[in-house]
Amino acid sequence: MFSTAFLDLPPLHSASGTITLPGSKSISNRVLLLSALCQGTTVVHDLLDSDDTRVMLAALRQLGCGVQEAGTTLTVTGLGGQLQHAAPIEFFMGNAGTAMRPLTAALAVLGGDFTLKGVARMHERPIGDLVDALRLLGCHIVYLGNDGFPPLRIGKPTLKLDQPIQVRGDVSSQFLTALLMALPLAAKNRDIVIDVVGELISKPYIDITLNLLQRFGILVKRDGWQRFTIPAGASYQSPKTIHVEADASSASYFIALGAIAAGGEDPIRIQGVGADSIQGDIRFMDAATQMGAQITSGPNWLEVRRGAWPLKGIELDCNHIPDAAMTLAVMALYADSPTTLRNIASWRVKETDRIHAMATECRKLGAQVEEGADWLKVYPLPTEQTTSSITTPPVIAKASHAAQKLGQWQPASIHTYDDHRVAMCFSLAAFNAAQIPVRIEDPKCVAKTFPDYFEALFSVTQAEVHHIPVICIDGPTASGKGTLASRVAQALGYHYLDSGALYRITALAALQAGLQLDTAHENAIADLARTLPVRFEGESVWLGAQDVSDAIRTEEAGMNASKVSVLPHVRTALVALQQSFQRLPGLLADGRDMGTVIFPNAPLKVFLTASAAQRAERRHKQLISKGISTTLDSLRADLEARDARDSNRSVAPLKPAQDAFQLDNSQLSIEASVDQVLAWWKAKQPF
Ligand code: DC
């Protein structure tokens, strides 16, 4: 997950590949409860791993269900409508509404001695309509705190099922869902009728419930959206195996991605959800198809390619896909005519006022936008590069300084309003024809539904290599490059290349292979370097199956690295490996020749200096704190010897690139150095 203050997306040019989306929360918790209520064993694939599903699983275990986890597969052995024991149980529901409501209904119908509690916020979330309905049915429930709210205590019911059960449908559809899932427990010899009072909201979610009930053997009869009948004799039957669909709202970003950017041979393949999905938001497919996407589908997958280009502007009533429809507003930027989204009043009361947010941020990108109480009209931006910008890369003016040209792409820093969907939608603006980057503020807000969204995006998108930013930090040994580079990488969410480590590993591998570190063995060492099985995992460095993190950090390993690094063939052998670190969304590279040889076109180069005396002193403190005894004089002599070798060698000697900023950090704290580099970097960005 990116927890940086902002994430700069370089201009992206194409998309292809496969992504697997996280599971749907609504489906996950329903499947868990139904698996627990039926007889026998159900194997559940691709369950969402989130706070809410963990709460449900813990409760089911307390009830005596067998739950075995193996990777993304989970096996639930159901209760068969019978509780294993009669001892009182206290359940902790956290803040999981999708666990609290259905469990309350199921436990109230099963009967026992149960207490359900949650976090303070859970005790402010209403449950009165559900409790009223359950009490009418003969369930025994008392409020332990405020009337109408958890915590609750549940006893044994005296079920009265001859009258239709009434439940309100206009506050939360979860109350109806809870009854529909619990009442088959009581339908042995009579039909059970549920009447909805008031207009039922969120109907697609009731569809999910009915659909899953059917997979578990319960065929509910539905009369409009007013009356639901569970037929006499209904009983849960395990489907044996069930796959949790991926989240259809999350799929919308990748469907749009395919329509905008999968113009080559390969499509975007979305694993985990298909056209026959039971989630309402899957109908986003139809809207995207209308705009020009080419979509094919099979069991649990979708493939999306670019069809019409530019996309086609549409006018659409979006009431049935309120969440996914936000994605259409960004697709509209790539269309041939304006797009109008209607009947979206609910956007105004979501995580943020989404009509205002989408309009404001689309305008920042340069688009003309009109909005009303319940509609939004987005005018397109150019989908082809102008000829002048093809021959000469555009010098991008600062957004604030640029004369805002309506109808032309502008560099924009997208505010995300703590709304995951705003962040995910606007990432798609990085495909703009003007080839300008897009800044997404507070990228971690995607964690609400899709913590690894940006990682997923980068895994299926391609940028031209010169668009992927590299910041080089070169300098002599012990100048603090490593610390500075990794801190800046952290602040920007970029990858980090410690090129010195590659020379250290090469020297280690050579010595382990019995080679001396001299010219006579240059070719053999270069061969080793070319095929170095090196992996960086967090703080650890691996050479094949060997963790070499500590072995390469010694003073001796540094000296050995310096020796192999003067050998021209060894340097050449390591070039491709170093350049392969230039990946989305960007790279911080530290070493001696990052700015001069490996990434000569890097947009920011820093040359770090500090006097040998000061560097020796720092290194001395470092070693002493690790309990390694050494003297200042010998350290300084070593540093100067390495400086001399690194600076005087014939190839890629240590020297500042012509266009490098020099930073003498002798008197600077690490924070001040980081701030300086970030300030230089920000000054080069168009935002
Ligand atoms: O940065 P460091 O101390 O880990 O580097 C170890 C040695 O590797 C250094 O003395 C010179 C060499 N080196 C190099 O020649 N070029 C680089 N880009 C990085 C390191």
XYZ file of C-alpha atoms and ligand atoms in Angstrom:
707
model
C 0.000 0.000 0.000
C 1.223 3.537 -0.720
C 1.033 5.584 2.470
C 2.850 8.596 1.065
C 1.373 12.106 1.153
C 0.900 11.941 -2.615
C 1.664 9.595 -5.477
C 2.800 10.949 -8.841
C 1.670 8.763 -11.707
C 3.950 9.141 -14.705
C 2.225 9.367 -18.074
C 1.100 5.834 -18.938
C 0.725 4.663 -22.496
C -0.702 1.145 -22.579
C -2.186 -1.619 -20.498
C -2.205 -5.399 -20.740
C -1.963 -8.385 -18.453
C -3.966 -10.127 -15.789
C -5.098 -8.858 -12.448
C -6.920 -10.670 -9.676
C -9.278 -8.460 -7.720
C -9.993 -8.765 -3.997
C -13.240 -10.528 -3.057
C -16.553 -8.811 -2.488
C -17.231 -8.068 1.170
C -21.013 -8.461 0.815
C -20.674 -11.886 -0.712
C -17.918 -13.050 1.655
C -19.875 -12.580 4.860
C -23.118 -13.989 3.451
C -21.323 -17.088 2.208
C -19.671 -17.600 5.590
C -22.932 -17.436 7.498
C -24.813 -19.692 5.061
C -21.962 -22.235 5.126
C -22.200 -22.218 8.912
C -25.974 -22.747 8.951
C -26.120 -25.657 6.538
C -25.167 -29.259 7.068
C -21.873 -30.628 5.843
C -18.749 -29.069 4.539
C -18.402 -26.096 2.208
C -15.126 -25.175 0.565
C -14.987 -21.401 0.069
C -12.514 -19.997 -2.444
C -11.169 -16.421 -2.672
C -12.776 -15.059 0.477
C -11.996 -11.396 1.166
C -9.536 -10.996 4.018
C -10.715 -7.905 5.876
C -11.713 -6.768 9.355
C -15.362 -7.619 8.743
C -14.747 -11.156 7.534
C -12.409 -11.843 10.453
C -15.143 -10.833 12.899
C -17.613 -13.204 11.250
C -15.139 -16.092 11.246
C -14.338 -15.636 14.927
C -18.048 -15.728 15.788
C -18.632 -18.873 13.742
C -15.750 -20.608 15.503
C -17.253 -19.656 18.860
C -20.500 -21.286 17.770
C -18.655 -24.521 17.155
C -18.267 -24.452 13.377
C -15.188 -26.108 12.025
C -13.157 -23.546 10.082
C -9.921 -24.490 8.369
C -7.863 -22.006 6.397
C -5.366 -22.932 3.693
C -4.132 -20.006 1.651
C -7.088 -18.336 -0.030
C -9.276 -21.411 0.524
C -11.365 -21.985 3.597
C -13.331 -25.043 4.640
C -16.384 -24.536 6.844
C -18.133 -27.423 8.549
C -21.684 -26.256 9.178
C -23.886 -26.594 12.239
C -26.802 -28.146 10.340
C -29.214 -25.820 12.140
C -28.196 -27.261 15.521
C -25.950 -25.667 18.131
C -23.276 -27.910 19.575
C -23.663 -26.763 23.190
C -25.906 -24.608 25.335
C -23.312 -22.589 27.304
C -23.647 -18.790 27.178
C -21.507 -17.138 24.521
C -20.359 -13.528 24.257
C -19.526 -12.302 20.760
C -17.406 -9.292 19.872
C -18.515 -7.787 16.554
C -16.019 -4.934 16.253
C -17.550 -2.444 13.840
C -18.710 -5.038 11.317
C -22.301 -4.292 10.303
C -22.274 -7.119 7.753
C -21.603 -9.541 10.621
C -23.724 -7.943 13.369
C -27.070 -7.789 11.563
C -27.271 -11.281 10.005
C -25.794 -12.975 13.088
C -28.350 -11.287 15.338
C -31.183 -12.696 13.247
C -29.695 -16.180 12.945
C -28.880 -16.442 16.655
C -32.299 -15.113 17.660
C -34.041 -17.795 15.587
C -31.657 -20.563 16.692
C -32.048 -19.528 20.344
C -29.544 -19.775 23.186
C -27.832 -17.460 25.641
C -25.882 -14.985 23.520
C -24.490 -11.509 24.100
C -23.437 -9.415 21.086
C -21.202 -6.395 21.606
C -18.994 -4.203 19.465
C -16.772 -1.140 19.530
C -18.283 2.159 20.736
C -19.215 3.158 17.194
C -21.106 -0.134 16.704
C -23.229 0.782 19.734
C -24.352 3.915 17.828
C -25.453 2.038 14.724
C -29.209 1.298 14.611
C -30.586 -2.219 14.767
C -34.090 -1.435 16.132
C -36.014 -2.230 12.931
C -34.486 -5.710 12.832
C -35.077 -6.352 16.535
C -38.718 -5.206 16.175
C -39.264 -7.660 13.328
C -37.607 -10.497 15.246
C -39.658 -9.781 18.381
C -42.905 -9.924 16.361
C -41.798 -13.353 15.313
C -41.401 -14.470 18.927
C -37.659 -13.984 19.353
C -36.342 -12.997 22.736
C -33.989 -10.007 22.558
C -33.110 -7.377 25.167
C -31.112 -4.191 24.765
C -28.222 -4.037 27.213
C -27.523 -0.352 26.505
C -29.735 2.088 24.626
C -33.003 0.937 23.087
C -32.601 0.361 19.368
C -28.830 -0.211 19.495
C -26.309 -2.928 20.390
C -25.192 -4.444 22.729
C -27.909 -7.118 22.773
C -28.728 -10.226 24.745
C -30.535 -13.015 22.950
C -32.514 -15.851 24.606
C -34.680 -18.738 23.437
C -37.572 -17.883 21.089
C -41.202 -19.021 21.036
C -41.675 -18.702 17.324
C -45.016 -17.406 15.963
C -44.943 -17.779 12.240
C -48.601 -17.647 11.228
C -48.601 -13.898 10.471
C -46.488 -12.227 7.769
C -43.385 -10.648 9.314
C -43.021 -6.956 8.671
C -39.671 -5.217 8.262
C -38.767 -1.718 7.182
C -36.857 -1.510 3.914
C -36.041 2.181 3.737
C -33.251 2.440 6.348
C -30.992 -0.474 5.527
C -31.515 -3.431 3.245
C -29.338 -5.418 5.659
C -32.354 -5.975 7.943
C -34.243 -7.772 5.184
C -31.100 -9.686 4.222
C -30.683 -10.799 7.841
C -34.253 -12.152 8.005
C -34.019 -13.855 4.635
C -30.889 -15.710 5.693
C -32.145 -16.671 9.180
C -35.760 -17.688 8.621
C -35.186 -20.843 6.562
C -34.091 -22.239 9.966
C -37.777 -22.072 10.986
C -39.539 -23.018 7.743
C -39.818 -26.758 8.316
C -43.590 -27.097 8.000
C -44.975 -23.733 6.916
C -44.373 -20.949 4.420
C -42.810 -17.870 6.010
C -43.857 -14.521 4.569
C -41.881 -11.284 4.943
C -43.510 -7.981 4.001
C -41.369 -4.922 3.370
C -42.716 -1.684 4.812
C -41.722 1.431 2.876
C -39.720 1.658 -0.359
C -36.925 -0.933 -0.395
C -33.504 0.661 -0.935
C -30.364 -0.977 -2.365
C -32.302 -3.669 -4.255
C -29.168 -5.088 -5.952
C -27.953 -6.156 -2.504
C -31.181 -8.105 -1.895
C -30.546 -9.753 -5.254
C -27.160 -10.888 -3.949
C -28.859 -12.382 -0.886
C -31.530 -14.196 -2.925
C -28.952 -15.477 -5.330
C -26.700 -16.879 -2.620
C -29.694 -18.416 -0.808
C -30.514 -20.200 -4.032
C -26.977 -21.582 -4.248
C -27.507 -22.894 -0.712
C -30.766 -24.600 -1.687
C -33.322 -21.977 -0.600
C -35.635 -20.698 -3.354
C -37.292 -17.544 -2.062
C -40.453 -16.471 -3.883
C -40.463 -12.742 -4.587
C -43.544 -10.598 -5.356
C -42.183 -7.329 -6.630
C -39.931 -5.883 -3.915
C -42.737 -5.931 -1.332
C -43.285 -9.566 -0.329
C -40.820 -12.445 0.039
C -41.918 -16.019 0.817
C -39.655 -18.768 2.134
C -41.401 -22.009 1.160
C -42.303 -24.682 3.712
C -39.677 -27.393 3.978
C -36.837 -25.126 2.877
C -33.507 -26.342 4.178
C -29.945 -25.183 3.565
C -27.931 -27.454 1.273
C -24.226 -26.919 0.971
C -23.129 -26.226 -2.601
C -19.942 -28.135 -1.542
C -17.717 -25.603 -3.267
C -18.298 -21.911 -3.782
C -16.180 -19.121 -5.247
C -16.502 -15.638 -3.804
C -16.700 -13.207 -6.658
C -14.291 -10.329 -6.861
C -15.698 -6.911 -6.124
C -17.571 -5.670 -9.206
C -17.171 -1.995 -8.279
C -13.391 -2.490 -8.143
C -13.573 -4.186 -11.543
C -14.855 -0.942 -13.085
C -11.379 0.685 -12.971
C -9.821 -2.179 -14.881
C -12.685 -2.387 -17.370
C -12.134 1.321 -18.036
C -8.384 0.698 -18.218
C -8.922 -1.894 -20.958
C -11.234 0.417 -22.895
C -8.766 3.304 -22.701
C -5.390 1.625 -22.973
C -5.486 -2.040 -24.064
C -5.052 -1.152 -27.717
C -2.326 -3.661 -28.540
C -2.380 -7.429 -28.951
C -3.197 -8.330 -25.385
C -6.279 -7.407 -23.399
C -6.687 -6.613 -19.743
C -7.867 -9.808 -18.086
C -9.785 -9.460 -14.850
C -9.807 -12.574 -12.738
C -12.497 -13.171 -10.111
C -15.670 -11.746 -11.615
C -17.605 -12.496 -14.815
C -20.547 -11.108 -16.759
C -22.902 -13.419 -14.833
C -21.901 -11.773 -11.546
C -24.619 -11.417 -8.941
C -23.413 -7.920 -8.007
C -25.372 -4.950 -9.296
C -22.267 -2.972 -10.265
C -21.373 -5.547 -12.929
C -23.842 -3.665 -15.154
C -21.068 -1.108 -15.490
C -19.981 -3.449 -18.301
C -22.951 -2.355 -20.394
C -22.165 1.319 -19.962
C -18.496 0.756 -20.778
C -19.483 -1.247 -23.860
C -21.733 1.601 -24.954
C -18.728 3.902 -24.681
C -16.681 1.581 -26.889
C -15.077 -1.086 -24.692
C -14.812 -4.579 -26.159
C -15.589 -7.030 -23.401
C -15.632 -10.810 -23.451
C -16.397 -12.939 -20.431
C -16.294 -16.483 -19.111
C -16.796 -18.141 -15.753
C -15.258 -15.734 -13.267
C -13.275 -13.653 -15.757
C -13.566 -10.664 -18.048
C -11.311 -9.558 -20.872
C -11.370 -5.970 -22.019
C -9.851 -4.328 -25.083
C -10.020 -0.945 -26.638
C -12.820 -0.866 -29.239
C -13.962 2.559 -30.381
C -11.264 5.237 -30.066
C -11.876 7.911 -29.025
C -14.561 6.485 -26.786
C -18.164 7.466 -27.479
C -19.913 10.042 -25.339
C -23.126 8.702 -23.778
C -26.110 9.854 -21.803
C -27.109 7.413 -19.079
C -29.388 6.957 -16.072
C -26.883 5.624 -13.530
C -29.183 4.888 -10.618
C -28.530 1.140 -10.840
C -24.717 1.511 -10.673
C -24.100 4.512 -8.435
C -20.565 3.569 -7.328
C -19.173 2.252 -10.583
C -20.670 5.146 -12.551
C -18.004 7.486 -11.147
C -15.573 5.657 -13.408
C -17.640 6.765 -16.427
C -16.945 10.398 -15.562
C -13.222 9.818 -16.146
C -13.796 7.685 -19.244
C -15.752 10.693 -20.543
C -12.467 12.624 -20.805
C -11.438 10.240 -23.601
C -14.695 10.439 -25.591
C -15.673 12.052 -28.896
C -18.557 14.029 -27.394
C -19.820 15.015 -23.930
C -21.123 12.387 -21.497
C -24.073 13.036 -19.202
C -24.642 10.916 -16.111
C -28.189 11.242 -14.728
C -30.086 10.219 -11.599
C -27.025 10.257 -9.350
C -28.389 12.286 -6.423
C -27.033 9.667 -3.998
C -23.480 10.756 -4.982
C -24.037 13.887 -2.919
C -24.306 11.922 0.354
C -21.563 9.310 -0.047
C -18.015 9.392 1.403
C -17.936 12.946 0.078
C -20.156 15.005 -2.249
C -19.076 12.966 -5.232
C -20.723 15.145 -7.891
C -18.818 18.158 -6.610
C -15.603 16.147 -6.263
C -15.722 14.657 -9.754
C -16.613 18.012 -11.325
C -13.874 19.906 -9.480
C -11.124 17.407 -10.251
C -12.130 16.933 -13.917
C -11.960 20.727 -14.289
C -8.463 20.735 -12.797
C -7.455 18.382 -15.607
C -8.686 20.969 -18.100
C -12.147 19.608 -18.897
C -15.318 21.616 -19.164
C -17.890 20.228 -16.719
C -21.502 21.080 -15.936
C -23.355 19.792 -12.901
C -26.842 19.822 -11.441
C -28.493 18.530 -8.281
C -28.492 14.975 -9.610
C -26.488 15.017 -12.848
C -23.026 15.619 -14.239
C -21.920 16.451 -17.780
C -18.249 15.991 -18.689
C -16.749 17.298 -21.942
C -13.849 15.398 -23.473
C -10.169 16.323 -23.757
C -7.920 15.587 -26.766
C -7.157 11.903 -27.323
C -4.355 12.429 -29.815
C -1.029 14.128 -29.265
C -0.679 17.340 -31.236
C 2.092 17.173 -33.856
C 4.235 19.740 -32.123
C 4.312 17.742 -28.899
C 5.323 14.576 -30.753
C 8.525 16.096 -32.119
C 9.475 18.138 -29.079
C 8.579 16.866 -25.642
C 6.349 19.500 -24.076
C 7.899 21.761 -21.500
C 5.179 21.432 -18.931
C 4.233 24.660 -17.268
C 3.272 24.675 -13.615
C -0.451 24.133 -13.220
C -0.791 27.280 -11.179
C 1.175 29.354 -13.677
C -0.250 27.891 -16.865
C -2.914 29.892 -18.545
C -5.769 27.429 -17.882
C -6.738 26.413 -21.379
C -10.167 24.864 -21.272
C -10.302 21.721 -23.361
C -6.537 20.992 -23.073
C -4.964 18.531 -20.608
C -3.487 20.315 -17.594
C -1.147 18.897 -14.968
C -3.289 18.394 -11.871
C -2.829 17.450 -8.257
C -6.000 15.474 -7.592
C -7.566 15.996 -4.203
C -9.170 12.712 -3.075
C -11.527 13.775 -0.246
C -10.753 10.590 1.750
C -12.806 8.811 -0.910
C -11.240 5.623 -2.282
C -13.237 5.839 -5.494
C -12.073 9.359 -6.359
C -8.456 8.192 -6.035
C -8.958 5.079 -8.171
C -10.973 6.901 -10.853
C -8.442 9.664 -11.411
C -5.510 7.280 -11.720
C -6.975 6.649 -15.193
C -6.167 10.228 -16.207
C -2.492 9.210 -16.461
C -3.224 7.979 -20.023
C -3.657 11.534 -21.261
C -2.452 12.350 -24.758
C -0.458 15.318 -23.486
C 1.784 12.818 -21.651
C 1.766 14.706 -18.408
C 1.895 13.119 -14.975
C -1.044 13.098 -12.569
C -0.639 13.567 -8.836
C -2.990 11.609 -6.545
C -3.133 13.084 -3.053
C -3.462 10.772 -0.020
C -3.276 7.552 -2.074
C -3.784 5.341 0.979
C -7.503 6.188 1.011
C -7.955 3.260 -1.421
C -7.493 0.914 1.556
C -11.205 1.060 2.239
C -11.864 -1.506 -0.484
C -8.611 -2.135 -2.356
C -5.401 -1.609 -0.343
C -3.136 -2.711 -3.205
C -4.919 -0.818 -5.959
C -1.889 1.123 -7.211
C 0.364 -1.942 -7.107
C -2.299 -3.753 -9.186
C -2.468 -0.808 -11.599
C 1.319 -0.698 -12.056
C 1.423 -4.449 -12.646
C -0.748 -4.137 -15.789
C 0.301 -0.760 -17.187
C 3.274 0.316 -19.224
C 4.980 3.678 -19.510
C 7.656 4.773 -21.918
C 10.894 4.281 -20.084
C 11.945 7.935 -20.318
C 8.733 8.853 -18.509
C 9.538 6.782 -15.416
C 11.363 9.207 -13.153
C 14.756 8.404 -11.683
C 16.432 10.443 -8.967
C 20.165 9.746 -8.709
C 22.140 10.243 -5.537
C 25.854 9.746 -6.069
C 28.726 10.410 -3.749
C 31.704 8.981 -1.908
C 31.564 6.192 0.598
C 29.936 6.923 3.978
C 28.433 10.176 2.759
C 24.955 9.033 3.822
C 23.650 8.348 0.301
C 21.899 5.155 1.286
C 19.924 6.696 4.120
C 19.066 9.776 2.097
C 18.028 7.817 -1.001
C 15.874 5.330 0.861
C 14.132 8.097 2.836
C 13.351 10.047 -0.327
C 12.143 6.820 -1.973
C 9.825 6.260 0.975
C 8.432 9.779 0.807
C 7.631 9.453 -2.898
C 6.579 5.783 -2.948
C 9.417 4.987 -5.384
C 11.621 1.925 -5.719
C 15.155 2.066 -4.358
C 18.360 0.786 -5.915
C 21.443 0.470 -3.707
C 23.925 -0.084 -6.533
C 26.840 -0.443 -4.141
C 25.163 -3.602 -2.836
C 25.478 -5.141 -6.304
C 29.257 -4.595 -6.310
C 29.464 -5.911 -2.757
C 27.488 -9.031 -3.716
C 29.592 -9.542 -6.827
C 32.763 -9.437 -4.741
C 31.269 -11.868 -2.233
C 30.095 -14.259 -4.959
C 33.526 -14.089 -6.599
C 35.343 -14.900 -3.373
C 32.913 -17.742 -2.655
C 33.695 -19.092 -6.129
C 37.397 -19.004 -5.270
C 38.224 -16.113 -7.619
C 40.746 -13.440 -6.725
C 39.529 -9.878 -7.154
C 42.014 -8.824 -9.792
C 42.359 -8.174 -13.505
C 43.435 -11.748 -14.186
C 39.957 -12.912 -13.110
C 38.010 -10.029 -14.648
C 36.090 -12.089 -17.200
C 35.159 -14.825 -14.764
C 33.886 -12.232 -12.256
C 31.979 -10.425 -15.015
C 30.289 -13.715 -15.971
C 29.216 -14.157 -12.360
C 27.904 -10.572 -12.240
C 25.833 -11.022 -15.388
C 23.822 -13.864 -13.866
C 23.834 -12.791 -10.229
C 20.820 -14.471 -8.533
C 20.173 -11.441 -6.346
C 16.880 -10.508 -4.662
C 15.995 -7.544 -2.482
C 13.227 -8.299 0.021
C 12.465 -5.375 2.303
C 15.668 -4.838 4.284
C 17.172 -8.196 3.321
C 19.443 -9.014 0.406
C 19.593 -12.552 -0.931
C 22.152 -14.255 -3.118
C 20.355 -17.384 -4.292
C 19.181 -19.143 -1.125
C 21.701 -17.279 1.054
C 20.761 -14.227 3.142
C 23.802 -11.993 2.608
C 22.410 -8.840 4.235
C 25.049 -8.814 6.996
C 27.926 -10.323 5.043
C 27.930 -7.484 2.484
C 27.767 -4.701 5.074
C 31.220 -5.158 6.609
C 34.110 -2.757 5.989
C 35.971 -5.570 4.298
C 33.061 -6.226 1.924
C 33.098 -2.514 0.998
C 36.795 -2.648 0.257
C 36.317 -5.808 -1.852
C 33.475 -4.116 -3.744
C 35.735 -1.218 -4.515
C 38.274 -3.677 -5.962
C 35.851 -5.428 -8.327
C 34.285 -2.115 -9.315
C 37.455 -0.952 -11.102
C 37.169 -3.854 -13.565
C 35.481 -2.497 -16.730
C 33.876 -5.814 -17.764
C 32.325 -6.214 -14.344
C 30.814 -2.728 -14.567
C 29.388 -3.467 -18.007
C 27.950 -6.754 -16.786
C 25.951 -4.933 -14.087
C 24.463 -2.200 -16.305
C 21.314 -4.031 -17.441
C 20.549 -5.268 -13.930
C 20.765 -1.733 -12.541
C 18.646 -0.264 -15.320
C 15.963 -2.907 -14.742
C 15.151 -1.179 -11.456
C 13.593 1.725 -13.378
C 9.994 0.667 -12.816
C 6.684 2.365 -12.128
C 6.077 4.635 -10.371
C 9.742 5.763 -10.126
C 13.237 5.048 -8.771
C 15.774 6.415 -6.312
C 19.223 5.148 -7.248
C 22.350 5.624 -5.158
C 25.941 4.902 -6.062
C 28.925 6.443 -7.817
C 27.867 6.592 -11.462
C 24.069 6.647 -11.353
C 23.892 10.131 -12.855
C 26.896 9.837 -15.143
C 26.588 6.337 -16.660
C 23.557 4.295 -15.642
C 20.784 6.910 -15.829
C 22.340 9.834 -17.735
C 18.894 11.251 -18.571
C 17.602 11.231 -14.991
C 15.576 14.375 -14.314
C 17.230 14.951 -10.923
C 20.820 14.198 -9.960
C 22.311 14.925 -6.574
C 25.989 14.684 -5.683
C 26.439 14.272 -1.970
C 29.626 15.406 -0.296
C 31.089 15.637 3.170
C 34.727 15.870 4.221
C 36.626 12.625 4.770
C 37.099 13.587 8.426
C 33.363 13.968 8.947
C 32.509 10.791 7.086
C 35.072 8.849 9.115
C 33.571 10.216 12.298
C 30.045 9.139 11.286
C 31.161 5.684 10.283
C 33.112 5.419 13.566
C 30.003 6.191 15.625
C 27.994 3.698 13.592
C 30.488 0.874 14.121
C 30.971 1.619 17.811
C 27.207 1.516 18.334
C 27.207 -1.945 16.738
C 29.922 -3.005 19.192
C 32.626 -3.214 16.508
C 35.946 -1.834 17.735
C 37.932 0.350 15.368
C 39.928 3.573 15.354
C 39.126 6.859 13.680
C 42.507 7.005 11.996
C 42.287 3.588 10.390
C 38.725 4.309 9.205
C 39.760 7.573 7.671
C 42.704 5.929 5.929
C 40.361 3.253 4.522
C 37.834 5.827 3.313
C 40.524 7.872 1.617
C 41.955 4.783 -0.063
C 38.494 3.888 -1.388
C 37.813 7.480 -2.478
C 41.105 7.491 -4.360
C 40.383 4.169 -6.069
C 36.762 5.116 -6.901
C 37.779 8.526 -8.266
C 40.864 7.545 -10.217
C 39.720 4.394 -11.960
C 39.589 4.480 -15.742
C 35.879 3.717 -16.164
C 33.000 5.552 -14.509
C 35.141 7.305 -11.931
C 33.379 8.939 -9.034
C 32.573 12.498 -10.098
C 29.496 14.690 -10.144
C 27.386 14.655 -13.325
C 27.495 18.016 -15.097
C 23.879 18.683 -14.285
C 24.017 17.421 -10.682
C 23.000 19.500 -7.679
C 25.781 19.374 -5.097
C 24.717 18.794 -1.528
C 27.289 19.102 1.242
C 25.568 17.451 4.168
C 28.424 17.918 6.677
C 26.285 20.271 8.750
C 22.839 18.931 7.821
C 20.575 16.535 9.663
C 19.148 13.631 7.651
C 15.730 15.298 7.697
C 17.153 18.539 6.319
C 18.917 16.666 3.514
C 15.718 14.766 2.670
C 13.746 18.024 2.619
C 16.338 19.617 0.313
C 16.156 16.768 -2.213
C 12.353 16.734 -2.067
C 12.304 20.501 -2.595
C 14.525 20.166 -5.692
C 12.276 17.382 -6.930
C 9.030 19.243 -6.349
C 10.399 22.300 -8.100
C 10.806 20.191 -11.229
C 7.211 18.918 -11.161
C 4.416 20.692 -12.962
C 2.005 20.607 -10.023
O 28.167 2.588 -1.791
P 28.988 1.382 -1.266
O 29.945 1.710 -0.171
O 28.081 0.225 -0.897
O 29.850 0.880 -2.508
C 30.815 -0.130 -2.424
C 31.835 0.016 -3.545
O 31.221 -0.285 -4.792
C 32.402 1.416 -3.697
O 33.622 1.577 -3.018
C 32.576 1.578 -5.176
C 31.672 0.600 -5.809
N 30.520 1.218 -6.453
C 30.686 1.666 -7.754
O 31.776 1.612 -8.281
N 29.633 2.183 -8.429
C 28.426 2.290 -7.862
N 27.395 2.781 -8.562
C 28.243 1.854 -6.530
C 29.323 1.332 -5.853
